[in-house]
Coordinates of C-alpha atoms in Angstrom, one line a residue:
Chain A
X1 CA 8.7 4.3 8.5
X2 CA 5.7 4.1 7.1
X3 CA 5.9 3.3 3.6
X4 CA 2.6 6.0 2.7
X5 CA 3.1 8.9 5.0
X6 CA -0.1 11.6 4.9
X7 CA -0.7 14.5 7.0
X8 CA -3.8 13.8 8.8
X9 CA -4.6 17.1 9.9
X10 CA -7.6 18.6 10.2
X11 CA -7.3 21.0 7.9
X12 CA -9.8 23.5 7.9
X13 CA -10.3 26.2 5.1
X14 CA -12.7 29.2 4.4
X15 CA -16.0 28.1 1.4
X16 CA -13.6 29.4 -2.1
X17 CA -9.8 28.5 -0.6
X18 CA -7.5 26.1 -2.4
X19 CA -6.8 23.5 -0.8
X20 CA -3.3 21.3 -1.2
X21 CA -2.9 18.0 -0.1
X22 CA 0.0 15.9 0.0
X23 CA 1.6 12.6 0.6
X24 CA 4.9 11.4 0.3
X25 CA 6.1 7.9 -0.2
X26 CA 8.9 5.5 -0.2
X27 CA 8.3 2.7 -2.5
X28 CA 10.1 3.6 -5.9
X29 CA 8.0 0.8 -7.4
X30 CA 4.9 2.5 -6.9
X31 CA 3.5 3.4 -10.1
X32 CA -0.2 4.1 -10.0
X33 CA -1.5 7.1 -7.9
X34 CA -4.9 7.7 -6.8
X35 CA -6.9 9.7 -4.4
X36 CA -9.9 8.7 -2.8
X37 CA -12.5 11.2 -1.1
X38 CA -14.6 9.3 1.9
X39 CA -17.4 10.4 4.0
X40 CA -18.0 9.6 7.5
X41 CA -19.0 6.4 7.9
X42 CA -19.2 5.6 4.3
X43 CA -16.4 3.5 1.8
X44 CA -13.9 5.7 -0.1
X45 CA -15.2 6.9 -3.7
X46 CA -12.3 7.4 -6.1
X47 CA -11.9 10.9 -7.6
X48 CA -8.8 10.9 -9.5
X49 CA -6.1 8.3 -10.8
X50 CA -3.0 9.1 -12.3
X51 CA -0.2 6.7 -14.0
X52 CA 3.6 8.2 -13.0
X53 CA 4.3 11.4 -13.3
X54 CA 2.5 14.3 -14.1
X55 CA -0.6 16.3 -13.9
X56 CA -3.9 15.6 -14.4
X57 CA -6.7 17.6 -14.2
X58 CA -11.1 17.2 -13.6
X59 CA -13.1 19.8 -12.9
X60 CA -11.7 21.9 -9.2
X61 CA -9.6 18.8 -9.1
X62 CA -5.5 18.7 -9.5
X63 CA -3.5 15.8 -9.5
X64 CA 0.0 15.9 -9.4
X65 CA 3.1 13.4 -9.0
X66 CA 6.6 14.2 -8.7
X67 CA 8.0 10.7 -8.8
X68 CA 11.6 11.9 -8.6
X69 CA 10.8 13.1 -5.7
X70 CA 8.3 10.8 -4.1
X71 CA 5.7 13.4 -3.8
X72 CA 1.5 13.5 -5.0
X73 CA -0.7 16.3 -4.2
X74 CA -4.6 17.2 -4.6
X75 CA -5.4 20.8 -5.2
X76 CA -8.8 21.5 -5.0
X77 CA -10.0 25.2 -5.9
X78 CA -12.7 26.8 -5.1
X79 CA -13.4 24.6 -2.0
X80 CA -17.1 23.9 -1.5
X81 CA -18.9 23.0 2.0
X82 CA -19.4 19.7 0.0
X83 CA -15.8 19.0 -0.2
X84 CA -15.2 18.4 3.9
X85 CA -14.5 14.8 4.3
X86 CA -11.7 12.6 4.7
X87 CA -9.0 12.8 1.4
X88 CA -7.0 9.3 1.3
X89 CA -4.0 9.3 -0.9
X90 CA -3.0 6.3 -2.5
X91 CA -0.6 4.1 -4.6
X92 CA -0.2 0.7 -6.1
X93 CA 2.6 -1.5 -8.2
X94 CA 0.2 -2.4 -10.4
X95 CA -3.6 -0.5 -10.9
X96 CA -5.6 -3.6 -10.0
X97 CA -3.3 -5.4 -7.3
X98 CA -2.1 -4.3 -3.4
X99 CA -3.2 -0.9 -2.9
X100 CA -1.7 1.1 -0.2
X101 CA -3.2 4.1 1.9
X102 CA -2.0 7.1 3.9
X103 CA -3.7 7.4 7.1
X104 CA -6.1 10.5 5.2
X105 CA -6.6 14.1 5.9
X106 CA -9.9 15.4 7.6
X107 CA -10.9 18.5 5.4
X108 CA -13.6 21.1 6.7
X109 CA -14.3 23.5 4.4
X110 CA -16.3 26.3 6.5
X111 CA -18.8 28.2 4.8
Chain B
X1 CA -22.6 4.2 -6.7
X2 CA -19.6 2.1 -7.6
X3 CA -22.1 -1.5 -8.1
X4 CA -19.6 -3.3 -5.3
X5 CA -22.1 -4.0 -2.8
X6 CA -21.7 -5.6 0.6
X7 CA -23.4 -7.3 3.2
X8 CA -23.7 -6.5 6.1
X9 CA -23.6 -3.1 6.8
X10 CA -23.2 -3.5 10.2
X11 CA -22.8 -6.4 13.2
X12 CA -22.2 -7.0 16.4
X13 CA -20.0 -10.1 17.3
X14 CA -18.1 -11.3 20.9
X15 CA -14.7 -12.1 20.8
X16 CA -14.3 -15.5 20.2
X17 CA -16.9 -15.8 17.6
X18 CA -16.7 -15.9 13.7
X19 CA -17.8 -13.8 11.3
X20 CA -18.4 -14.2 7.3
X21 CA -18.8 -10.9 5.7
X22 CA -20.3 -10.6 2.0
X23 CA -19.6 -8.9 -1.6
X24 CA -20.9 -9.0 -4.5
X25 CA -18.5 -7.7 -7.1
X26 CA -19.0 -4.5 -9.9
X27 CA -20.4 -6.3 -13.3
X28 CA -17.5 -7.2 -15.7
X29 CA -14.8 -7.0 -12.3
X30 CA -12.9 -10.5 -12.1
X31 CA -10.9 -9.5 -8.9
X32 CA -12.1 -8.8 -6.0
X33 CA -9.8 -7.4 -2.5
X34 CA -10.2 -6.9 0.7
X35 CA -9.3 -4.4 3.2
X36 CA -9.6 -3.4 7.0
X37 CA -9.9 0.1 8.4
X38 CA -9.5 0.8 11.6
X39 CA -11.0 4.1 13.1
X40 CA -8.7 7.4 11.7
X41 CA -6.5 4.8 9.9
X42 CA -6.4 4.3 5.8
X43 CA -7.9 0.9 4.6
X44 CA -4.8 -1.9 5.3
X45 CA -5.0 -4.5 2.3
X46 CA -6.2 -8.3 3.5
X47 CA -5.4 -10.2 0.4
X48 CA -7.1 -10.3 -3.0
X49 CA -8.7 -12.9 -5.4
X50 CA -8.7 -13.5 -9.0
X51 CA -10.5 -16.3 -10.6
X52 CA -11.5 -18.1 -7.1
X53 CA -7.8 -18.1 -5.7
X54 CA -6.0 -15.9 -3.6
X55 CA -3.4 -13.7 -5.4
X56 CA -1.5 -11.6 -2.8
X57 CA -1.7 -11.5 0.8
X58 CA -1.3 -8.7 3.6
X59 CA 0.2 -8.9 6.9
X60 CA -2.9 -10.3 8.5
X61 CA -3.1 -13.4 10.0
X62 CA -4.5 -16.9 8.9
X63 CA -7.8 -16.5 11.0
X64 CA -8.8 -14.4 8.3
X65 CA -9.3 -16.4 5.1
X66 CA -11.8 -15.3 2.2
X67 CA -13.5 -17.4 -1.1
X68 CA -14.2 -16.4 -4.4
X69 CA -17.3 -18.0 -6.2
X70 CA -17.7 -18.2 -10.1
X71 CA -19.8 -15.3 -10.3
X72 CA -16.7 -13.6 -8.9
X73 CA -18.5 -12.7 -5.4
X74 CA -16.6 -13.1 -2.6
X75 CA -16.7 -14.3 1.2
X76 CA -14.6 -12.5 3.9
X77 CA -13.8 -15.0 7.2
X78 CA -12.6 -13.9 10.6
X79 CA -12.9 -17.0 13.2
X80 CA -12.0 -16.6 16.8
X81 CA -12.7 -12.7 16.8
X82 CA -10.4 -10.0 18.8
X83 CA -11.2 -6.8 20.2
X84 CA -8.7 -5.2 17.8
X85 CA -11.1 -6.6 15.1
X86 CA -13.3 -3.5 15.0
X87 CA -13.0 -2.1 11.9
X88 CA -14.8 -1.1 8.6
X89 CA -14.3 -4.2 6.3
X90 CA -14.2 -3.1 2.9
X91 CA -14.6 -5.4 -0.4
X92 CA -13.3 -3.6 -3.6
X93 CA -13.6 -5.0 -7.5
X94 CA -11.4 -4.4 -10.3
X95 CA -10.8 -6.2 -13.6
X96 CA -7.5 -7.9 -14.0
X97 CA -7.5 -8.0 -17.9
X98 CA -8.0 -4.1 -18.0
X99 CA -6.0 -1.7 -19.5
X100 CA -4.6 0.5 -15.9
X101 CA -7.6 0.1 -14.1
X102 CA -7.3 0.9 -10.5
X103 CA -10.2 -0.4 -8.1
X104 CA -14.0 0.7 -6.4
X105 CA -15.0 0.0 -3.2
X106 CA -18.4 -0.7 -1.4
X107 CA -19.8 1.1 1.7
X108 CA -18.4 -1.6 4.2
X109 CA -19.4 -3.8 6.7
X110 CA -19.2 -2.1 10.6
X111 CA -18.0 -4.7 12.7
X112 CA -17.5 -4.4 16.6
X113 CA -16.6 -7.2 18.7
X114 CA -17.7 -6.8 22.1

């Protein structure tokens, strides 16, 4: 088992949908949570970090994390063509050590 | 732009060969990591250095070694190249005395071994 499981999808959504994404994880130690946005060919650009649970909120962006029950989403509303790219969820011990990935979900947002 | 750059952006090497990849390190960022992506795979974490020594290790083996340099650059290693070494090589800073920082990454380096 995988210690960062991700849905890799594609997922693919009509221009104004929300969109959830998800990840689920088995490392209670884990205690920094981030999600990275990455475009084809291109390195991953962070768009939101989160320290244990809760929510946190910039812009059409959602973060959430449900420690208890080893759970993180991204909610995005009001999807833009702009948004379709590859979401990576991921988590770390400690905010500036190991990171670990899921595998990413491939988002088309159709316009 | 995060300010991690790298260099290359892209190569082509035979198996067998070695490559050094380059990064130069966001201003203020003492740390710098590595990682590995593989096509439709998250970045897989290479080992990380602080202060010109290597602080953590991943599951990768000992033909890939890295340096760190006083101005907190960094050096990426892969000798006796494998097919399975095609990947986006990504170099990513972060500043061990901050307060819950979490890390940036460059664009990458393409490699294919041939």
């Amino acid at each position: 088992q995988k210690e960062v499981e991700q849905d890799p999808g594609p997922l693919s959504v009509p221009e104004g949908a929300i969109v959830s994404l998800n990840c689920t994880y088995s490392n209670s130690a884990f205690q920094y949570f981030m999600w990275y946005r990455q475009y084809s060919r291109k390195g991953p650009e962070l768009l939101m970090y989160t320290y244990s649970s809760g929510n946190k909120e910039d812009g059409r962006f959602t973060a959430q994390v449900d420690k208890s029950s080893k759970y993180i989403s991204l909610f995005i509303r009001d999807s833009q063509p702009s948004d379709s790219a590859t979401y990576l969820c991921a988590m770390s011990e400690r905010g500036y050590q190991k990171v670990t990935f899921g595998t990413g979900t491939k988002l088309q947002v159709i316009p | 732009e995060t300010g991690v750059t790298q260099s290359p952006t892209h190569l082509i090497k035979t198996r067998g060969q070695q490559v050094t990849l380059r990064c130069s390190s966001q201003s203020g960022h003492n740390t710098v990591s590595w990682y590995q992506q593989a096509l439709g795979q998250g970045p897989q974490f290479i080992f990380q250095y602080y202060r010109e020594e290597e602080n953590g290790r991943g599951n990768f083996p000992p033909r890939f070694s890295g340096l760190q340099f006083p101005n907190y650059s960094s050096e990426l290693n892969v000798n006796a190249l494998e097919l399975d070494d095609s990947a986006l090589y990504l170099c990513a800073s972060s500043d061990w005395t901050g307060d819950g920082n979490t890390i940036y990454f460059g664009e990458g380096s393409w490699l294919t071994v041939v």
